[in-house]
Amino acid sequence: MSRKKVFVISHSHWDREWYMAYEQHHMRLIKLMDDLLDLFNKEPEFNSFHLDGQTIILDDYLKVRPERRAEVERRVAEGKLRVGPFYILQDDFLISPEANTRDMLIGHQESKKWGNQVNLGYFPDTFGNMGQTPQMLKLADLKYAAFGRGVKPTGLNNQVFDNEKYSSQYSEMWWQGPDNSKVLSVLFANWYSNGNEIPVDKIEAKKFWDQKLADAEKYASTDNLLMMNGVDHQPVQKNVIEALKVAQELYPDYEFIHSNFDDYLKAVSKSIPKDLGKVDGELTSQETDGWYTLANTASSRVYLKQDNTKVERELENIAEPLATMAYNGTKDYPHDQLRYAWKMLLQNNPHDSICGCSVDDVHREMMTRFAKSREVGEFVAKDAIETLANQINTSAFPEGSKPFILVNTNGYEKTEMKTVEIEWQRALFADGKPDVQYEAMKKAQRELPKFKVIDIKGNKIPFEMVSSDVRFGYDLPKNKFRIPYMALYVTIQLDLTAMSAFSWKTLALASSEESEKVDSTKIYDEDSQILENNWLKASINSNGSLNILDKKTGREFDNQLVFEDTGDIGNEYIYRQSADKKTIFSTDSTAEVKVLQNNFLGAKVQLQQTMMVPESADERLEYERQAVIDITNRKANRSEKLVPLTLTTVITLSKNADQLKFKTSFNNQMKDHRVRVLFKTNLKSNYNLADSIFETVKRPNHVSDTWKNPTNPQHQQTFVNVCDDNGGMTVGNFGLNEYEILPEDNTIAVTLLRCVGEMGDWGYFGTPDAQCLGQFSFEYSLAFHDNTIASRTHTYQQAKTNQVSVQSVQTDIHNGIKKCDTTFLTLKADSFAVTSLKQAETSDGNILRGYNLTNNETKIDSSILKQAKTVNFLEEDYPVAKLNILNPAEIRTYKFSF
Ligand SMILES: [Zn+2]
């Protein structure tokens, strides 16, 4: 019988920022890397060091030690430093499908620059694992996965029953995704620190190894045991080779090898047993007591999630599609600028960063990165849409009219009540002093003509005049000095109904002889307090809740839009309700109703409700924090002192929209609490469907037998749905990543704000900023569907397009090669959710990526298919059986040119 092999892999799990600010951790990284490079020189037997699966560590190091670049390059080439495959170690669920993809793509590009990459999808500390990981790794050409959470290891002596889909006897297992992709995976069943600080002293070493070998053998499926020599921010163990020699002497029946993942995984895959277990889909600790899933990080510091969503949409759904349309087939596509913006955004996407579970300094620095990334996105988008506008032939518009282009950059049709600002007149500083020009424009404003909006054929388009405004502006020509001016702007509102995916249309504002006839239809009736169009009828109750009739199905949904406030004595990781279980509802008070807009385009109605809420937790919480009392043992109550929390909610129903939109704002001055909005579905269903990463994930509404946590928080991207055989309800959101299904009546509860005063985890770290004091706004939506798949996925697509407004730009009258009203590409597929339209990395075509929103085969009808092939995430050829058929849960990337 051959000896058991002990593979010892030296590493350090490098959270770039967490319980200290970035630079505090960074300076310690410099020391770690210095020590490591010196150790390679001194200790030839030191096999290699695993650089935590993230290439950014090397950038961080070389920012301070640029002179050691050549040495680093040599050590990577020799296999001493093991790099990649990712750019950063992300949180799976709180970043978009594309952000997850770019982490892999950029990580791959960076690894290639260094030389070799570790062929392992590495998720050591990720707070639960997304269900599509097996398919995503396949598409990133990665053969294995390793992760630390999500599956409960049971050990060899315990039987795993068929209904335990998230338990495993072995630390190795097959992991299968919803599309049936399978990946050989390693769970760090004894954590990624099971071989940390190996003693050299024989007596201590004996004690250490007796325990560690037994622990590893309890779960290992083969004779290859994995020992992870490192942990969070662990300095390199310089005498590890000596320690392994001692171990070898003590345990001649084992072979101790200082090793690396490539060798370990090769050995494991050669000897996996036939009875190796399988886990399915997302791995989120479903079969634990439910306290440490860390899913409540989805509602920690909601402002981070909102900003992250804003920047993701700016890069993925605005800047990249516009640049693709503008620079189609040319080398002018701004690859480098976009990659720079993506890297900046991804630096905010590690698990301790985007999860909002770090100290205040960390999250303050993140806000700057969000802003920087967004500015780059906005610059690229503006440049691209102006470039596109210049290519469009507007010469048929009448002289003196002001043409403007509207572009739907979504991969799905868009219905929107669109507000557009048009510069009507301009007075240059070059032609007069600023104050004189200002007065001239003010005079022009007083003498504004009557207006009409026309298309290229001269047809009149209905619109509403909103306002006019005079202010300073400037142009920055690409080849000349800046041009300052005063300008007169006119703001109008238009109805855009079912504007096609990736299409644009050109309209113009022109002066008119007569006043345009105004459509007198109104969406809101003030007497009955009812909002109504062809799709929906919503009555506002005196307590502010809504009774809604879905006219498609004739079903009524009562008591919608209720706000709930509860105490939270937990931390950034975990919600823990105060011991008094005091819950306050918005429906306990009367709502004031105010009409903000009511015309043929749609209605905006404002509700104002005041809830009396405890100002904070009671004094006991401070003691429980200081004494580091575990969350599950806390007993603090809410304070007796009540203060008013005034919620302002604007409800929007536009003429042709089959959904209600909401924007709730308030000034939070209370601590230690959570505010949620509730939509009562009253539908009989055992499961819900939520938007996750390249997946509409189906989750049970009831918890497992082992679950002890009184709540069951879950992650979402843009929507969550509950339905029965006749149809259902979809709640969309913007950057509100946490929801819960309340099992009594299957109410969908979406967390708006969660306010806590400490980080949590291994000590006491105060986080006053996590109390989220100040002004906040939250956007979400509500739509209904019937029992067809098309109707259901329409509500999903709509929730996604709600995050991306139609883009507009003014242009002048000029010739051009492009038509006024056309599509860049046509796409008809209700169940195909587009995540990306961009130029290929090598500029030799365009990329269109998306995924199947359902577990049914789905057909894609698109103008690109004739010139398209399929590629993987790395944009390498990846042939499929049928270009126009998408398999259940498939992620598809097309590469095309025209
Ligand atoms: Zn970590």
Short mmCIF file of C-alpha atoms in Angstrom, two decimals, residues 380-731:
data_model
loop_
_atom_site.label_atom_id
_atom_site.label_comp_id
_atom_site.label_asym_id
_atom_site.label_seq_id
_atom_site.Cartn_x
_atom_site.Cartn_y
_atom_site.Cartn_z
CA VAL A 380 -16.82 57.15 -22.39
CA ALA A 381 -20.61 57.16 -22.74
CA LYS A 382 -20.83 60.86 -23.61
CA ASP A 383 -18.03 60.61 -26.13
CA ALA A 384 -19.62 57.52 -27.70
CA ILE A 385 -23.16 58.89 -27.95
CA GLU A 386 -21.87 62.13 -29.52
CA THR A 387 -19.80 60.09 -31.99
CA LEU A 388 -22.88 58.03 -32.83
CA ALA A 389 -25.03 61.15 -33.21
CA ASN A 390 -22.51 62.60 -35.66
CA GLN A 391 -22.92 59.52 -37.86
CA ILE A 392 -26.70 59.90 -38.06
CA ASN A 393 -28.16 61.74 -41.03
CA THR A 394 -30.30 64.54 -39.58
CA SER A 395 -30.22 66.69 -42.72
CA ALA A 396 -33.95 66.30 -43.39
CA PHE A 397 -34.95 68.14 -40.19
CA PRO A 398 -36.06 71.75 -40.83
CA GLU A 399 -33.61 74.59 -40.32
CA GLY A 400 -33.78 76.02 -36.81
CA SER A 401 -35.06 72.77 -35.29
CA LYS A 402 -33.02 71.05 -32.62
CA PRO A 403 -32.58 67.32 -33.32
CA PHE A 404 -31.87 64.88 -30.50
CA ILE A 405 -31.13 61.17 -30.47
CA LEU A 406 -32.71 58.67 -28.07
CA VAL A 407 -30.88 55.36 -27.63
CA ASN A 408 -32.15 52.26 -25.86
CA THR A 409 -28.94 50.57 -24.73
CA ASN A 410 -30.85 47.71 -23.09
CA GLY A 411 -31.01 44.26 -24.65
CA TYR A 412 -34.77 44.35 -24.21
CA GLU A 413 -37.59 46.68 -25.22
CA LYS A 414 -38.09 49.69 -23.02
CA THR A 415 -41.18 51.66 -22.05
CA GLU A 416 -40.41 54.92 -20.33
CA MET A 417 -41.76 58.36 -19.54
CA LYS A 418 -38.62 60.12 -20.74
CA THR A 419 -37.49 63.58 -19.75
CA VAL A 420 -35.15 65.31 -22.24
CA GLU A 421 -33.36 68.62 -21.91
CA ILE A 422 -32.66 70.53 -25.12
CA GLU A 423 -30.44 73.56 -25.59
CA TRP A 424 -32.66 75.96 -27.51
CA GLN A 425 -30.37 78.95 -27.81
CA ARG A 426 -26.77 79.85 -26.96
CA ALA A 427 -24.80 83.09 -26.42
CA LEU A 428 -21.00 82.74 -26.49
CA PHE A 429 -18.73 84.56 -24.03
CA ALA A 430 -16.63 85.32 -27.11
CA ASP A 431 -19.48 87.53 -28.37
CA GLY A 432 -20.27 89.42 -25.17
CA LYS A 433 -19.61 89.63 -21.43
CA PRO A 434 -21.09 86.78 -19.38
CA ASP A 435 -23.66 88.96 -17.60
CA VAL A 436 -24.79 90.53 -20.89
CA GLN A 437 -25.17 87.09 -22.43
CA TYR A 438 -27.02 85.88 -19.36
CA GLU A 439 -29.50 88.74 -19.71
CA ALA A 440 -29.89 88.00 -23.43
CA MET A 441 -30.79 84.39 -22.70
CA LYS A 442 -33.17 85.45 -19.90
CA LYS A 443 -34.93 87.69 -22.42
CA ALA A 444 -35.14 84.80 -24.90
CA GLN A 445 -36.61 82.65 -22.14
CA ARG A 446 -39.39 85.20 -21.56
CA GLU A 447 -40.12 85.20 -25.28
CA LEU A 448 -40.01 81.41 -25.83
CA PRO A 449 -42.02 80.37 -28.89
CA LYS A 450 -44.66 77.64 -28.98
CA PHE A 451 -43.08 74.23 -29.58
CA LYS A 452 -43.67 70.97 -31.38
CA VAL A 453 -41.72 67.73 -31.40
CA ILE A 454 -41.33 66.05 -34.80
CA ASP A 455 -39.76 62.93 -36.23
CA ILE A 456 -37.67 62.85 -39.43
CA LYS A 457 -40.81 62.61 -41.59
CA GLY A 458 -42.33 65.67 -39.94
CA ASN A 459 -44.91 63.72 -37.93
CA LYS A 460 -45.84 65.40 -34.67
CA ILE A 461 -44.99 63.49 -31.50
CA PRO A 462 -47.06 64.17 -28.36
CA PHE A 463 -45.04 65.73 -25.55
CA GLU A 464 -45.36 67.77 -22.37
CA MET A 465 -43.46 70.98 -21.75
CA VAL A 466 -41.81 70.73 -18.32
CA SER A 467 -39.64 73.80 -17.77
CA SER A 468 -37.03 76.16 -19.18
CA ASP A 469 -33.80 77.32 -17.64
CA VAL A 470 -30.82 79.63 -18.34
CA ARG A 471 -27.34 78.69 -17.17
CA PHE A 472 -23.63 78.56 -17.90
CA GLY A 473 -22.25 75.83 -20.12
CA TYR A 474 -19.10 74.99 -22.04
CA ASP A 475 -17.80 72.87 -24.91
CA LEU A 476 -14.41 71.16 -24.94
CA PRO A 477 -13.59 70.63 -28.64
CA LYS A 478 -11.04 67.87 -29.25
CA ASN A 479 -8.77 70.16 -31.30
CA LYS A 480 -9.43 73.65 -29.93
CA PHE A 481 -9.52 75.66 -26.71
CA ARG A 482 -12.66 75.49 -24.53
CA ILE A 483 -15.76 77.49 -25.48
CA PRO A 484 -17.81 78.98 -22.61
CA TYR A 485 -21.35 80.28 -23.07
CA MET A 486 -24.75 80.99 -21.58
CA ALA A 487 -27.57 78.83 -22.87
CA LEU A 488 -31.35 78.60 -22.73
CA TYR A 489 -32.51 75.05 -22.07
CA VAL A 490 -35.98 73.61 -22.56
CA THR A 491 -37.07 70.43 -20.76
CA ILE A 492 -39.79 68.25 -22.26
CA GLN A 493 -41.33 64.89 -21.44
CA LEU A 494 -42.13 62.18 -24.00
CA ASP A 495 -43.76 58.80 -24.00
CA LEU A 496 -41.53 55.98 -25.21
CA THR A 497 -43.45 52.74 -25.57
CA ALA A 498 -41.78 49.39 -26.29
CA MET A 499 -38.67 50.96 -27.82
CA SER A 500 -36.71 48.05 -29.33
CA ALA A 501 -33.53 46.63 -27.83
CA PHE A 502 -30.32 48.35 -28.98
CA SER A 503 -32.22 50.85 -31.12
CA TRP A 504 -32.20 54.59 -31.59
CA LYS A 505 -34.63 57.18 -32.85
CA THR A 506 -34.16 60.81 -33.75
CA LEU A 507 -36.63 63.55 -32.97
CA ALA A 508 -36.39 67.33 -33.04
CA LEU A 509 -37.76 70.21 -31.04
CA ALA A 510 -39.05 72.95 -33.34
CA SER A 511 -40.98 76.18 -32.97
CA SER A 512 -44.62 75.96 -33.90
CA GLU A 513 -47.19 78.40 -35.28
CA GLU A 514 -50.01 77.16 -33.09
CA SER A 515 -50.27 75.59 -29.66
CA GLU A 516 -50.27 71.84 -29.82
CA LYS A 517 -53.46 70.09 -28.79
CA VAL A 518 -53.01 68.54 -25.41
CA ASP A 519 -54.40 65.11 -24.73
CA SER A 520 -56.63 65.53 -21.67
CA THR A 521 -56.57 61.88 -20.57
CA LYS A 522 -55.48 61.51 -16.97
CA ILE A 523 -54.08 58.48 -15.21
CA TYR A 524 -54.93 59.55 -11.66
CA ASP A 525 -58.36 60.38 -10.26
CA GLU A 526 -58.00 62.65 -7.24
CA ASP A 527 -61.46 62.04 -5.78
CA SER A 528 -61.24 58.28 -5.68
CA GLN A 529 -57.43 58.22 -5.19
CA ILE A 530 -57.08 55.71 -8.02
CA LEU A 531 -54.23 55.35 -10.52
CA GLU A 532 -55.40 53.54 -13.62
CA ASN A 533 -54.29 52.66 -17.14
CA ASN A 534 -55.03 49.78 -19.51
CA TRP A 535 -52.99 47.36 -17.42
CA LEU A 536 -53.38 48.25 -13.80
CA LYS A 537 -55.71 49.89 -11.34
CA ALA A 538 -54.26 50.90 -7.96
CA SER A 539 -56.38 52.43 -5.18
CA ILE A 540 -54.60 54.28 -2.41
CA ASN A 541 -56.00 53.38 1.02
CA SER A 542 -56.12 55.97 3.82
CA ASN A 543 -53.26 54.14 5.61
CA GLY A 544 -51.06 54.46 2.52
CA SER A 545 -51.28 50.85 1.38
CA LEU A 546 -52.47 49.99 -2.14
CA ASN A 547 -55.13 47.65 -3.45
CA ILE A 548 -54.11 46.70 -6.97
CA LEU A 549 -56.08 45.07 -9.78
CA ASP A 550 -54.03 43.33 -12.46
CA LYS A 551 -56.29 43.75 -15.47
CA LYS A 552 -54.47 41.06 -17.50
CA THR A 553 -55.55 38.34 -15.11
CA GLY A 554 -58.36 40.03 -13.19
CA ARG A 555 -56.62 39.24 -9.92
CA GLU A 556 -56.59 41.64 -7.01
CA PHE A 557 -53.71 42.14 -4.63
CA ASP A 558 -54.59 44.06 -1.47
CA ASN A 559 -52.51 45.78 1.19
CA GLN A 560 -49.42 46.32 -0.96
CA LEU A 561 -46.65 48.79 -0.13
CA VAL A 562 -46.51 48.50 3.66
CA PHE A 563 -43.38 49.61 5.53
CA GLU A 564 -42.07 47.77 8.55
CA ASP A 565 -39.53 48.86 11.16
CA THR A 566 -37.81 46.49 13.60
CA GLY A 567 -34.87 46.73 16.00
CA ASP A 568 -31.48 45.32 14.96
CA ILE A 569 -28.98 44.46 17.72
CA GLY A 570 -26.74 42.54 15.29
CA ASN A 571 -23.77 43.64 13.26
CA GLU A 572 -22.69 44.18 9.64
CA TYR A 573 -22.82 40.43 9.00
CA ILE A 574 -25.96 39.35 10.83
CA TYR A 575 -29.41 40.81 11.54
CA ARG A 576 -30.62 40.05 15.04
CA GLN A 577 -33.97 41.42 16.11
CA SER A 578 -34.11 43.15 19.50
CA ALA A 579 -35.41 40.91 22.31
CA ASP A 580 -38.68 42.88 22.63
CA LYS A 581 -39.61 41.87 19.04
CA LYS A 582 -41.26 45.28 18.65
CA THR A 583 -42.44 45.84 15.05
CA ILE A 584 -43.88 49.11 13.78
CA PHE A 585 -45.94 49.35 10.56
CA SER A 586 -46.62 52.35 8.32
CA THR A 587 -50.27 51.30 8.16
CA ASP A 588 -50.70 52.33 11.81
CA SER A 589 -50.86 55.94 10.66
CA THR A 590 -52.65 57.96 7.98
CA ALA A 591 -50.94 58.83 4.72
CA GLU A 592 -50.97 62.30 3.19
CA VAL A 593 -51.43 62.20 -0.59
CA LYS A 594 -50.09 64.83 -2.99
CA VAL A 595 -50.22 64.84 -6.80
CA LEU A 596 -46.88 65.68 -8.42
CA GLN A 597 -47.81 64.97 -12.02
CA ASN A 598 -51.03 63.94 -13.69
CA ASN A 599 -51.26 64.14 -17.47
CA PHE A 600 -51.64 61.94 -20.54
CA LEU A 601 -48.07 60.63 -20.11
CA GLY A 602 -48.66 59.33 -16.63
CA ALA A 603 -49.05 60.19 -12.98
CA LYS A 604 -46.73 60.68 -10.06
CA VAL A 605 -48.44 60.63 -6.69
CA GLN A 606 -46.63 61.22 -3.43
CA LEU A 607 -47.47 59.54 -0.12
CA GLN A 608 -46.17 60.84 3.18
CA GLN A 609 -46.30 58.64 6.25
CA THR A 610 -44.83 59.12 9.70
CA MET A 611 -43.89 56.19 11.90
CA MET A 612 -42.89 56.65 15.54
CA VAL A 613 -39.70 54.63 15.91
CA PRO A 614 -37.35 54.02 18.90
CA GLU A 615 -34.29 56.24 18.59
CA SER A 616 -31.88 53.29 19.08
CA ALA A 617 -31.42 50.08 21.05
CA ASP A 618 -31.27 50.35 24.84
CA GLU A 619 -27.99 50.63 26.87
CA ARG A 620 -27.62 46.88 27.12
CA LEU A 621 -26.49 46.70 23.48
CA GLU A 622 -23.40 48.80 24.18
CA TYR A 623 -22.40 46.30 26.88
CA GLU A 624 -23.06 43.36 24.57
CA ARG A 625 -20.87 44.91 21.89
CA GLN A 626 -17.99 45.78 24.23
CA ALA A 627 -18.07 42.33 25.82
CA VAL A 628 -18.19 40.67 22.36
CA ILE A 629 -21.34 38.69 23.22
CA ASP A 630 -22.24 36.36 20.38
CA ILE A 631 -25.19 37.56 18.29
CA THR A 632 -27.28 34.53 19.18
CA ASN A 633 -26.98 35.27 22.92
CA ARG A 634 -27.87 38.97 22.82
CA LYS A 635 -30.87 40.28 24.75
CA ALA A 636 -30.90 44.06 24.22
CA ASN A 637 -34.24 45.80 23.65
CA ARG A 638 -35.18 48.96 21.80
CA SER A 639 -35.17 52.31 23.56
CA GLU A 640 -38.43 53.65 25.05
CA LYS A 641 -37.83 57.03 23.41
CA LEU A 642 -39.71 57.33 20.11
CA VAL A 643 -38.82 59.73 17.30
CA PRO A 644 -40.65 60.38 14.01
CA LEU A 645 -39.52 58.65 10.83
CA THR A 646 -41.22 60.31 7.87
CA LEU A 647 -41.33 58.26 4.69
CA THR A 648 -42.02 59.96 1.37
CA THR A 649 -42.95 57.61 -1.46
CA VAL A 650 -43.53 58.67 -5.06
CA ILE A 651 -45.69 56.18 -6.98
CA THR A 652 -45.39 56.38 -10.77
CA LEU A 653 -47.75 54.84 -13.29
CA SER A 654 -47.13 55.86 -16.88
CA LYS A 655 -49.59 55.63 -19.75
CA ASN A 656 -48.44 52.38 -21.33
CA ALA A 657 -46.55 50.72 -18.50
CA ASP A 658 -47.67 47.43 -17.02
CA GLN A 659 -45.86 48.12 -13.76
CA LEU A 660 -45.86 50.52 -10.82
CA LYS A 661 -42.64 52.25 -9.87
CA PHE A 662 -41.79 53.51 -6.40
CA LYS A 663 -39.22 55.84 -4.94
CA THR A 664 -39.14 56.05 -1.15
CA SER A 665 -37.01 58.64 0.64
CA PHE A 666 -36.36 59.42 4.27
CA ASN A 667 -33.89 61.06 6.58
CA ASN A 668 -32.71 58.32 8.92
CA GLN A 669 -31.94 59.60 12.41
CA MET A 670 -32.48 56.32 14.24
CA LYS A 671 -29.90 53.70 15.14
CA ASP A 672 -29.98 49.92 15.50
CA HIS A 673 -32.97 49.20 13.28
CA ARG A 674 -34.10 47.90 9.92
CA VAL A 675 -36.71 49.27 7.49
CA ARG A 676 -38.34 47.04 4.89
CA VAL A 677 -41.10 47.40 2.32
CA LEU A 678 -43.65 44.57 2.17
CA PHE A 679 -45.64 43.24 -0.77
CA LYS A 680 -48.16 40.65 0.32
CA THR A 681 -48.56 38.08 -2.46
CA ASN A 682 -51.13 35.85 -0.71
CA LEU A 683 -50.19 33.24 -3.33
CA LYS A 684 -49.93 29.55 -2.52
CA SER A 685 -46.42 28.53 -3.41
CA ASN A 686 -43.55 26.65 -1.81
CA TYR A 687 -40.82 28.51 -3.61
CA ASN A 688 -39.73 31.88 -4.95
CA LEU A 689 -37.67 32.84 -8.00
CA ALA A 690 -34.91 35.37 -7.60
CA ASP A 691 -32.50 37.08 -9.96
CA SER A 692 -29.02 35.78 -9.21
CA ILE A 693 -25.78 35.46 -11.17
CA PHE A 694 -26.61 34.31 -14.73
CA GLU A 695 -29.52 32.50 -13.14
CA THR A 696 -33.12 32.83 -12.01
CA VAL A 697 -32.68 30.77 -8.91
CA LYS A 698 -35.54 28.80 -7.37
CA ARG A 699 -35.47 28.86 -3.57
CA PRO A 700 -37.81 27.22 -1.06
CA ASN A 701 -40.04 29.53 1.00
CA HIS A 702 -39.57 27.28 4.02
CA VAL A 703 -36.32 26.58 5.83
CA SER A 704 -34.69 23.22 6.54
CA ASP A 705 -35.17 21.33 9.84
CA THR A 706 -31.76 22.37 11.12
CA TRP A 707 -32.47 26.11 10.69
CA LYS A 708 -32.56 28.04 14.02
CA ASN A 709 -32.36 31.66 12.81
CA PRO A 710 -35.86 33.20 13.03
CA THR A 711 -35.26 34.95 9.71
CA ASN A 712 -34.28 33.62 6.30
CA PRO A 713 -32.53 36.44 4.42
CA GLN A 714 -31.66 35.90 0.77
CA HIS A 715 -29.73 37.65 -1.98
CA GLN A 716 -31.19 39.16 -5.11
CA GLN A 717 -29.85 41.10 -8.05
CA THR A 718 -32.73 42.96 -9.74
CA PHE A 719 -35.93 41.10 -8.81
CA VAL A 720 -37.74 38.47 -6.80
CA ASN A 721 -40.90 36.69 -7.88
CA VAL A 722 -43.60 34.61 -6.22
CA CYS A 723 -46.14 32.85 -8.41
CA ASP A 724 -48.74 30.09 -8.47
CA ASP A 725 -50.34 28.20 -11.35
CA ASN A 726 -52.26 31.26 -12.53
CA GLY A 727 -49.50 33.85 -12.47
CA GLY A 728 -47.70 35.96 -9.94
CA MET A 729 -45.89 39.05 -8.79
CA THR A 730 -42.39 40.40 -9.45
CA VAL A 731 -40.76 43.04 -7.24
#
